Short mmCIF file of N, CA and C in Angstrom, two decimals:
data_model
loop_
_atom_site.label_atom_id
_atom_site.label_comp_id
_atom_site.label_asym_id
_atom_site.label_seq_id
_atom_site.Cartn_x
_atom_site.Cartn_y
_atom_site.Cartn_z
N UNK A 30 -19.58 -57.62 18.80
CA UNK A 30 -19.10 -58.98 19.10
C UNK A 30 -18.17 -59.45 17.98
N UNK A 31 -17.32 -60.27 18.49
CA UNK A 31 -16.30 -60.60 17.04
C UNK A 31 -16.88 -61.72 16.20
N UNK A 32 -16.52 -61.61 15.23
CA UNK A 32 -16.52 -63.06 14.44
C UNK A 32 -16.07 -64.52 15.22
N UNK A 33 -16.44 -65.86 14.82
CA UNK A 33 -16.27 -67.00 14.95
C UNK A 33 -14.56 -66.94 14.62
N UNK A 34 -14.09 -66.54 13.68
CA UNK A 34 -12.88 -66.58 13.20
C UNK A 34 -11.97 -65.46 13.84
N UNK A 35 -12.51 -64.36 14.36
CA UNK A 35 -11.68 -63.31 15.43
C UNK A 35 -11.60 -64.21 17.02
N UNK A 36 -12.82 -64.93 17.02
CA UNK A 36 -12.72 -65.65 18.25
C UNK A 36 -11.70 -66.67 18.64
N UNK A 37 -11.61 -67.33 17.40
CA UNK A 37 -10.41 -68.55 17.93
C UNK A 37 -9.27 -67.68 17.62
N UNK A 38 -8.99 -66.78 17.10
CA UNK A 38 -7.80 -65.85 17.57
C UNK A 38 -7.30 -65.19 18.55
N UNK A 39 -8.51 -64.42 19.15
CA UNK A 39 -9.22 -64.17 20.53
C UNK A 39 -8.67 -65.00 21.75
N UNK A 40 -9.40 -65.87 21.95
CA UNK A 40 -9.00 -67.37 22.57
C UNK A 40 -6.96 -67.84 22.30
N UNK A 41 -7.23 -67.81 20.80
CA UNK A 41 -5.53 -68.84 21.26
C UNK A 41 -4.23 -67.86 21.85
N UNK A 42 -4.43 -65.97 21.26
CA UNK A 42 -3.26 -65.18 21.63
C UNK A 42 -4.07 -65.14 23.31
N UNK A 43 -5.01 -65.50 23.87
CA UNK A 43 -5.34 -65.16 25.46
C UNK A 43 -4.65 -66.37 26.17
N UNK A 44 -4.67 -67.77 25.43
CA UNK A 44 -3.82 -68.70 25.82
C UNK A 44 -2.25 -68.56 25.99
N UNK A 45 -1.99 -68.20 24.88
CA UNK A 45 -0.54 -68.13 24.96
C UNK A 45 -0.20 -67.13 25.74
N UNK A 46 -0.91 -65.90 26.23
CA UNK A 46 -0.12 -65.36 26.80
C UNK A 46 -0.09 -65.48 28.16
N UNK A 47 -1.13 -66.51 28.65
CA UNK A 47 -1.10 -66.81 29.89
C UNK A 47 -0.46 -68.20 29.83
N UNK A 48 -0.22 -68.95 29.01
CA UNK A 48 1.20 -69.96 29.19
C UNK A 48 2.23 -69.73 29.08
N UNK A 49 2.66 -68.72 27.82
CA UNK A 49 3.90 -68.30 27.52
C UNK A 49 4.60 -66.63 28.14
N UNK A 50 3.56 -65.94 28.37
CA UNK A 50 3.58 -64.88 28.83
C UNK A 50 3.25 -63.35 27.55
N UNK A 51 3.87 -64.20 26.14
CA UNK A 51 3.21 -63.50 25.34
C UNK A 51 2.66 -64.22 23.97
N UNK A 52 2.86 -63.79 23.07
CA UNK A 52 2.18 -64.55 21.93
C UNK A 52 2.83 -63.91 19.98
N UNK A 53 3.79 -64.17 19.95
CA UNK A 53 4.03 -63.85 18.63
C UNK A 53 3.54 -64.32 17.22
N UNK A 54 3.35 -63.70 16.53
CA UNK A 54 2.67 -64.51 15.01
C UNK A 54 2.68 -65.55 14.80
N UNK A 55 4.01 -65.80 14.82
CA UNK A 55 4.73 -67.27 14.37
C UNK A 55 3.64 -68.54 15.40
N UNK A 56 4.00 -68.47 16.34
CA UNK A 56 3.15 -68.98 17.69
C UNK A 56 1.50 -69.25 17.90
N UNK A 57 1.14 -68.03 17.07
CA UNK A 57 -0.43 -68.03 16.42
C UNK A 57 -0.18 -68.57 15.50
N UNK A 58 0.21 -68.67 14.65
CA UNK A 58 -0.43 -69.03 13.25
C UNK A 58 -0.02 -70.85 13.56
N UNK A 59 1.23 -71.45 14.18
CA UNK A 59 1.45 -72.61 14.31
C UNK A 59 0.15 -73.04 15.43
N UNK A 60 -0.04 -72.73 16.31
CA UNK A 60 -1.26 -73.30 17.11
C UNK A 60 -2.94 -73.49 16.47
N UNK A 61 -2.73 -72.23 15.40
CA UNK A 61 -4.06 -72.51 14.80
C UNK A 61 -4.00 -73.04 13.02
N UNK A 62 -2.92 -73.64 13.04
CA UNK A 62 -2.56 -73.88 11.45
C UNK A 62 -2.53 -73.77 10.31
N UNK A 63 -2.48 -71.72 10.30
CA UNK A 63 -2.81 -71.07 9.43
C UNK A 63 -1.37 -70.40 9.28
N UNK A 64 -1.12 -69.78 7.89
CA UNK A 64 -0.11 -68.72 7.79
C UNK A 64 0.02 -67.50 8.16
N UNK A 65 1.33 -67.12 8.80
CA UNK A 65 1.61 -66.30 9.73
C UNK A 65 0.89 -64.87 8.72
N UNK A 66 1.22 -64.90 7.44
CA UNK A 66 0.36 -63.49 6.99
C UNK A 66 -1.27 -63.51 7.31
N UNK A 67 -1.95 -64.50 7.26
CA UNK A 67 -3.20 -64.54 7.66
C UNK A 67 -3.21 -63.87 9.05
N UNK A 68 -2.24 -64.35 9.87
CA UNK A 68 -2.27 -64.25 11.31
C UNK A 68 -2.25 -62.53 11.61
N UNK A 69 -1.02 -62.26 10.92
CA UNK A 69 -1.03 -60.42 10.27
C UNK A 69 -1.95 -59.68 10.33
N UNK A 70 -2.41 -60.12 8.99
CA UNK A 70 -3.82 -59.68 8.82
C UNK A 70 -5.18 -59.54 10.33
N UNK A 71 -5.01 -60.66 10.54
CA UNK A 71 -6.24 -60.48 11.92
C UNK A 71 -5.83 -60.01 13.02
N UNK A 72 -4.34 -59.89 13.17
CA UNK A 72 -4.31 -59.31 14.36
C UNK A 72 -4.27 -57.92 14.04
N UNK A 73 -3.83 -57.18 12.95
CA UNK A 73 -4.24 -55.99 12.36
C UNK A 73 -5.79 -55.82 12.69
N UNK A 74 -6.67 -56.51 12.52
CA UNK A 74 -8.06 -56.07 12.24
C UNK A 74 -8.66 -56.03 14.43
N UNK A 75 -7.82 -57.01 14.63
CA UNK A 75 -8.47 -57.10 16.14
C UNK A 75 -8.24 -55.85 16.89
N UNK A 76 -6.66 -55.22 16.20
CA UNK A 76 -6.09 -53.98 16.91
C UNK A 76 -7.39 -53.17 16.27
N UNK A 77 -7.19 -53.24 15.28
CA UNK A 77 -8.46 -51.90 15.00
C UNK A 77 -9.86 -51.83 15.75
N UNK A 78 -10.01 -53.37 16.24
CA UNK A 78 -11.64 -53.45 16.75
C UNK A 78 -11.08 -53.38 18.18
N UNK A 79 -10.05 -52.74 18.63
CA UNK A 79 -9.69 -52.77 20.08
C UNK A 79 -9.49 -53.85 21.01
N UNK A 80 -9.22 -54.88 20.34
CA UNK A 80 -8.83 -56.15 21.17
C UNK A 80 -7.63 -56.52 21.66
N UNK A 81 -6.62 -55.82 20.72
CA UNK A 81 -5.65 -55.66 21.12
C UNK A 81 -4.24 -54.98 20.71
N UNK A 82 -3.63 -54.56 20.94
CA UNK A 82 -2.56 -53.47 20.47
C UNK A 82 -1.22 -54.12 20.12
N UNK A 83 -0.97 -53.60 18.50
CA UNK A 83 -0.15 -54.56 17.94
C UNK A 83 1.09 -53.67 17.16
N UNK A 84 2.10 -53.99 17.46
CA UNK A 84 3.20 -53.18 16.78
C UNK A 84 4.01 -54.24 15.71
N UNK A 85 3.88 -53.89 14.68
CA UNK A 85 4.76 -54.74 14.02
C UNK A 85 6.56 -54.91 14.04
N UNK A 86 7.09 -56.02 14.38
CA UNK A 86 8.17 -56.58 15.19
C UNK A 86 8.47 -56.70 16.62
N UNK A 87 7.19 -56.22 16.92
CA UNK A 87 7.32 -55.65 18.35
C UNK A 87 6.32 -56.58 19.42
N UNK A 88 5.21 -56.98 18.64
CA UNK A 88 4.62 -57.75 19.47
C UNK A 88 3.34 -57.11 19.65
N UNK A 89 2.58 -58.29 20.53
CA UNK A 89 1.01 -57.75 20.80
C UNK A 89 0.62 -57.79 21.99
N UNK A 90 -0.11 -57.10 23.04
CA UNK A 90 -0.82 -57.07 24.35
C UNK A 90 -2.22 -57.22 23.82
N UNK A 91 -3.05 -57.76 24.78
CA UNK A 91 -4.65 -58.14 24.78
C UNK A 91 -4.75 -56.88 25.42
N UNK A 92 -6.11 -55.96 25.01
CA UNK A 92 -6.50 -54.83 25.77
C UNK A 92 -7.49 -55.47 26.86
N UNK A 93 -8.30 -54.22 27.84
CA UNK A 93 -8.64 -55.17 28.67
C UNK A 93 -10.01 -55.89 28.06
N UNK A 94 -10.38 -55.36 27.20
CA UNK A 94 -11.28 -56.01 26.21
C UNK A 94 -11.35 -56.88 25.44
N UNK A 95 -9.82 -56.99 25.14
CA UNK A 95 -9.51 -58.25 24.60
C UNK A 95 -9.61 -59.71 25.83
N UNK A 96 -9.04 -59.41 26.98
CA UNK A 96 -8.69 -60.60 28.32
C UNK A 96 -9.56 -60.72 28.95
N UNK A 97 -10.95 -59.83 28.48
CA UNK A 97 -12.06 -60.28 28.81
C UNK A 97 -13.01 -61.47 28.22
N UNK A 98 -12.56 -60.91 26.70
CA UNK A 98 -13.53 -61.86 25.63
C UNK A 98 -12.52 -63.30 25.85
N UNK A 99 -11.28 -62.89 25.82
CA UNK A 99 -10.21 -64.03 25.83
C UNK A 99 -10.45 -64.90 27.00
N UNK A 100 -10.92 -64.71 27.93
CA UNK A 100 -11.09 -65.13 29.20
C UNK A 100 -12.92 -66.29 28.51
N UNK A 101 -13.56 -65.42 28.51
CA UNK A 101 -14.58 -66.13 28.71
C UNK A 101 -14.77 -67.28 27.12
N UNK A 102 -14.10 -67.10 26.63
CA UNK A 102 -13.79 -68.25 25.19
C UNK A 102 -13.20 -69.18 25.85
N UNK A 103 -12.65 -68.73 26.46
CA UNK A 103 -11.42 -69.88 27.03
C UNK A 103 -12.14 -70.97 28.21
N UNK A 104 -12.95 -70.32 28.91
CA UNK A 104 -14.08 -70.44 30.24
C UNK A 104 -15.01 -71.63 29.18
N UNK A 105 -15.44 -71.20 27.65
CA UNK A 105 -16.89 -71.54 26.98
C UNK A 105 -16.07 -72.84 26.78
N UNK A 106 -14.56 -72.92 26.13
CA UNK A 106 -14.64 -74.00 25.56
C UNK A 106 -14.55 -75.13 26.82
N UNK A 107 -13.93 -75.10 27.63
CA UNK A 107 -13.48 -75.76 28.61
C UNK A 107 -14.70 -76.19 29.42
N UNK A 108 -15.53 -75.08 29.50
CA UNK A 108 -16.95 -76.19 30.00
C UNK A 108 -17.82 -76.92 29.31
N UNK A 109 -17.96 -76.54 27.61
CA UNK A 109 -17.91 -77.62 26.76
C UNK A 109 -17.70 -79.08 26.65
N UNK A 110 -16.49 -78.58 26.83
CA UNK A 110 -15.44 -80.29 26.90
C UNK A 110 -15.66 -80.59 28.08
N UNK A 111 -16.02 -80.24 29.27
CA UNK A 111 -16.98 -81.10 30.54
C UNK A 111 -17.85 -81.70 30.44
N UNK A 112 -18.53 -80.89 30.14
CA UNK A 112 -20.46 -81.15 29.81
C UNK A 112 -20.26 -82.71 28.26
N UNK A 113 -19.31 -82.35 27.34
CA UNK A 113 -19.44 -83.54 26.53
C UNK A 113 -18.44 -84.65 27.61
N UNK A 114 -17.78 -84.61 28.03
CA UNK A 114 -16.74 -86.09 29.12
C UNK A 114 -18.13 -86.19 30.26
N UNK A 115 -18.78 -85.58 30.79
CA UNK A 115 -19.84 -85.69 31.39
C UNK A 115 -20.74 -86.53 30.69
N UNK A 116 -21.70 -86.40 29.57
CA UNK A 116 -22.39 -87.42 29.36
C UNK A 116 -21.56 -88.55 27.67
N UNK A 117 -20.67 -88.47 28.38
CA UNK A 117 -20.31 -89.96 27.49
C UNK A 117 -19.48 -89.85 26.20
N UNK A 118 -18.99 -88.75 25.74
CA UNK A 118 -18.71 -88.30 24.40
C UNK A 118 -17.23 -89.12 24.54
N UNK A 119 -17.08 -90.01 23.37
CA UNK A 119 -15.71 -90.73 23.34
C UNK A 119 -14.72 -89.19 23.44
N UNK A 120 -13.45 -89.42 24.44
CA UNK A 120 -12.48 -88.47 24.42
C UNK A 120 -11.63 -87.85 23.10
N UNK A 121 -11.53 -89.00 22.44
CA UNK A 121 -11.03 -88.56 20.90
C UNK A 121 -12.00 -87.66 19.87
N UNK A 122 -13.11 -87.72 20.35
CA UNK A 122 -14.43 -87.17 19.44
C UNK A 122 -14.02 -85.58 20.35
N UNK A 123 -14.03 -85.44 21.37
CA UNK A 123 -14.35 -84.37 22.30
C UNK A 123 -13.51 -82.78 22.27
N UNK A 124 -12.30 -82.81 21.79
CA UNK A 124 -11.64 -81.68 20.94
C UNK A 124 -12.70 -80.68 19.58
N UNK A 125 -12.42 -81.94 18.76
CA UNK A 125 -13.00 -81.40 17.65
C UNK A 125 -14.82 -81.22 17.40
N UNK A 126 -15.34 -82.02 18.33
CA UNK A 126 -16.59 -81.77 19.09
C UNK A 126 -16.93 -80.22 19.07
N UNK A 127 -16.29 -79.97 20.03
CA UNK A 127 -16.33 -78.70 20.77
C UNK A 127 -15.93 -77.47 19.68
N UNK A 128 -15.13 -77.68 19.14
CA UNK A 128 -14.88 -76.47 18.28
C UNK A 128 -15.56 -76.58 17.13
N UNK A 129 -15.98 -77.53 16.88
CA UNK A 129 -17.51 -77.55 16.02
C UNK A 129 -18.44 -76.98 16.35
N UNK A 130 -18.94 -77.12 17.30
CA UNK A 130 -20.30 -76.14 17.63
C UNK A 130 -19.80 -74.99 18.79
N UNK A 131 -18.81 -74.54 19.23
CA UNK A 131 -18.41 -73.81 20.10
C UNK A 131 -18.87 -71.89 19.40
N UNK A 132 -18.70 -71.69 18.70
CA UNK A 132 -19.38 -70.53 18.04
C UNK A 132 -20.76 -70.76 17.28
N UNK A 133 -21.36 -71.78 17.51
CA UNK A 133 -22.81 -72.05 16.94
C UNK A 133 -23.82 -72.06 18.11
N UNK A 134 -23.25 -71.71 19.69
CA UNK A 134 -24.46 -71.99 20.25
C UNK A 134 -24.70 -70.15 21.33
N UNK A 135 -25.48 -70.21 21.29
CA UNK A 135 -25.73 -68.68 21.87
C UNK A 135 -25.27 -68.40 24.10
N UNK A 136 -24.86 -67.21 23.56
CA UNK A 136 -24.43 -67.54 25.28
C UNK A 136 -25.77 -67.96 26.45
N UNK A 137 -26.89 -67.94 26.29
CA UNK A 137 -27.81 -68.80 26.77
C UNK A 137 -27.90 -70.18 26.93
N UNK A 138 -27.60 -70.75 25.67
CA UNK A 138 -27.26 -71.89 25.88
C UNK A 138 -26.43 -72.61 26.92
N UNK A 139 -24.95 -71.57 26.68
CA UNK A 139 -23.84 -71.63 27.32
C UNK A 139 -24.07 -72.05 29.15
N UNK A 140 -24.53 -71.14 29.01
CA UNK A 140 -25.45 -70.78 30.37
C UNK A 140 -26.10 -71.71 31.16
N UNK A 141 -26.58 -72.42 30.10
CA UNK A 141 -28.03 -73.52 30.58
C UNK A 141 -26.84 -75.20 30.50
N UNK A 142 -26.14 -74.90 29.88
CA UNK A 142 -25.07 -76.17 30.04
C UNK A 142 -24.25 -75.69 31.38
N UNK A 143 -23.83 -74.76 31.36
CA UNK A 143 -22.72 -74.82 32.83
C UNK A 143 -23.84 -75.11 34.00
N UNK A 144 -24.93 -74.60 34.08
CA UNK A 144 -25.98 -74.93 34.44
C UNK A 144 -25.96 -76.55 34.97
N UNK A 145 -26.08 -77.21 33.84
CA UNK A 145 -26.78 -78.74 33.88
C UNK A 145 -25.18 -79.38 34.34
N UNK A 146 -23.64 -78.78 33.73
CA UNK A 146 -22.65 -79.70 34.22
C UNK A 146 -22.37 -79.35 35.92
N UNK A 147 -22.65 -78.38 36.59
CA UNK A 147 -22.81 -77.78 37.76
C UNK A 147 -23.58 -79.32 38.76
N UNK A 148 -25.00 -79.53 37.62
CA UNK A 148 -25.75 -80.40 38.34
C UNK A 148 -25.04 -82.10 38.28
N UNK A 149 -24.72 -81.96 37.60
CA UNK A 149 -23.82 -82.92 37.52
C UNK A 149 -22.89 -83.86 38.26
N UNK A 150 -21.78 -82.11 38.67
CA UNK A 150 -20.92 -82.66 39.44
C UNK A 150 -21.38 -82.27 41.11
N UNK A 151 -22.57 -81.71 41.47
CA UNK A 151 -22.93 -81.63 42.43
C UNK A 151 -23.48 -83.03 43.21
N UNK A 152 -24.18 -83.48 41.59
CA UNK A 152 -25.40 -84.88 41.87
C UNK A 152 -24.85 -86.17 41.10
N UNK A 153 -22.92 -86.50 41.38
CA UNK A 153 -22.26 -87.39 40.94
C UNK A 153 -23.13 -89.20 40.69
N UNK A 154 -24.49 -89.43 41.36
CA UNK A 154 -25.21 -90.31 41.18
C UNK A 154 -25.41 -90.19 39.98
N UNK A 155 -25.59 -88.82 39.41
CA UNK A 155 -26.69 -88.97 38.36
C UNK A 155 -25.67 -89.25 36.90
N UNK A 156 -24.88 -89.17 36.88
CA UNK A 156 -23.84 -89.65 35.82
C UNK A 156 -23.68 -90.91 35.61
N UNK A 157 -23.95 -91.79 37.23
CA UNK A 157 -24.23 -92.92 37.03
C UNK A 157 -25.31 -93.60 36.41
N UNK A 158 -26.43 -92.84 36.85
CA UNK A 158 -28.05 -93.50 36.18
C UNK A 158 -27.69 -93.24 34.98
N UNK A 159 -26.83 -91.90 33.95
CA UNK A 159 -26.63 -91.17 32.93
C UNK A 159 -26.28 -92.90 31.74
N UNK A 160 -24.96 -93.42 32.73
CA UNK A 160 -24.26 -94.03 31.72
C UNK A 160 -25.01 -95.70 31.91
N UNK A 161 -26.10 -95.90 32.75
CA UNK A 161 -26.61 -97.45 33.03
C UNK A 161 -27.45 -96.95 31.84
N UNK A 162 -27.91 -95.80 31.60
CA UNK A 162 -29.31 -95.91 30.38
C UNK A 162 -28.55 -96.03 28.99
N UNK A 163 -27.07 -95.10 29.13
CA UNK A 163 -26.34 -95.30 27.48
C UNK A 163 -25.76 -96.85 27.38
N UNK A 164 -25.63 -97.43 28.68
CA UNK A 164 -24.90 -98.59 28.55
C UNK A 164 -26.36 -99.49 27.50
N UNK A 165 -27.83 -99.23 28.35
CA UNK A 165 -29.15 -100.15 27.67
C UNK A 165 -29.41 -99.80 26.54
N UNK A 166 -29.21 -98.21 26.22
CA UNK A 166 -29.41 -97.80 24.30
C UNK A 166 -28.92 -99.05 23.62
N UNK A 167 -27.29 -98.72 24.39
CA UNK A 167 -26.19 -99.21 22.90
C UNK A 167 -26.55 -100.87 23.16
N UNK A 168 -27.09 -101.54 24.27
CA UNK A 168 -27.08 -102.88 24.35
C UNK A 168 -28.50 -102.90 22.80
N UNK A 169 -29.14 -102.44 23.57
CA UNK A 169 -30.78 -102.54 22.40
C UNK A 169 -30.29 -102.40 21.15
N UNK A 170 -29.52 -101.10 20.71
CA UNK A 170 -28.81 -101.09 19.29
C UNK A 170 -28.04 -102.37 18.87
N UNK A 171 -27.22 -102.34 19.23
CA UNK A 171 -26.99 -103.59 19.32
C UNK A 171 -27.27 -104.92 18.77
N UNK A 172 -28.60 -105.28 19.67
CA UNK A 172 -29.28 -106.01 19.49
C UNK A 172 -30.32 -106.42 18.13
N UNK A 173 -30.57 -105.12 17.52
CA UNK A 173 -31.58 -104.80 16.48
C UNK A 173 -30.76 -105.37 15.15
#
């Protein structure tokens, strides 16, 4: 399994190359706001762990091992950021939310949240009862 730090590499060259069609250093390292030699460096190490095949000046392809892991990072964060706009997480909190604990929780977890946002948007009532009880917290807080 890769690192937390191979992952959001993982994830952003699987983005770009399904927005842009491919993904050059420069392109990585500006999306994740690191220097393009850092960027070097890991995509060197991902080619070696078979994620993806990298020629220098030439560019990089995701193997299919790579557009697999790339795929389902991409799948983790995005139901993340549901499951938190689902029960109430201010939208500005909800980015950096997510990539906070997005490599801290085990794919079980993962699991048991797509799970509960599934129930969610199946049982659209219940978002309602969700936000009448956060609306009575924050009134009681509030209040104290």
């Amino acid at each position: 399994m890769p690192t937390p730090s191979m992952e959001d590499y993982i994830e952003q060259i699987y983005l770009l190359i399904s927005n842009k069609g491919y993904a050059r250093v420069s392109d990585i390292a500006e999306a994740l706001e690191v220097h393009p030699s850092s960027v070097t460096k890991m995509v060197q190490k991902l080619d070696r762990e078979s994620y993806l095949h990298y020629e220098r000046y030439r560019g990089l392809v995701l193997t299919a091992k790579g557009k697999k892991i790339g795929k389902r990072l991409v799948d983790r964060h995005d139901l993340l950021e549901r499951f938190l706009m689902i029960i109430g997480v201010d939208e500005d909190n909800i980015y950096a939310d997510v990539e906070g604990i997005e490599h801290h929780l085990s794919w079980n977890s993962i699991d048991r949240i797509g799970d509960l946002v599934q129930y969610f948007e199946e049982y659209p009532e219940r978002i309602t009862e969700l936000k009448l009880i956060q609306e009575k917290n924050e009134e009681e807080t509030a209040s104290q």
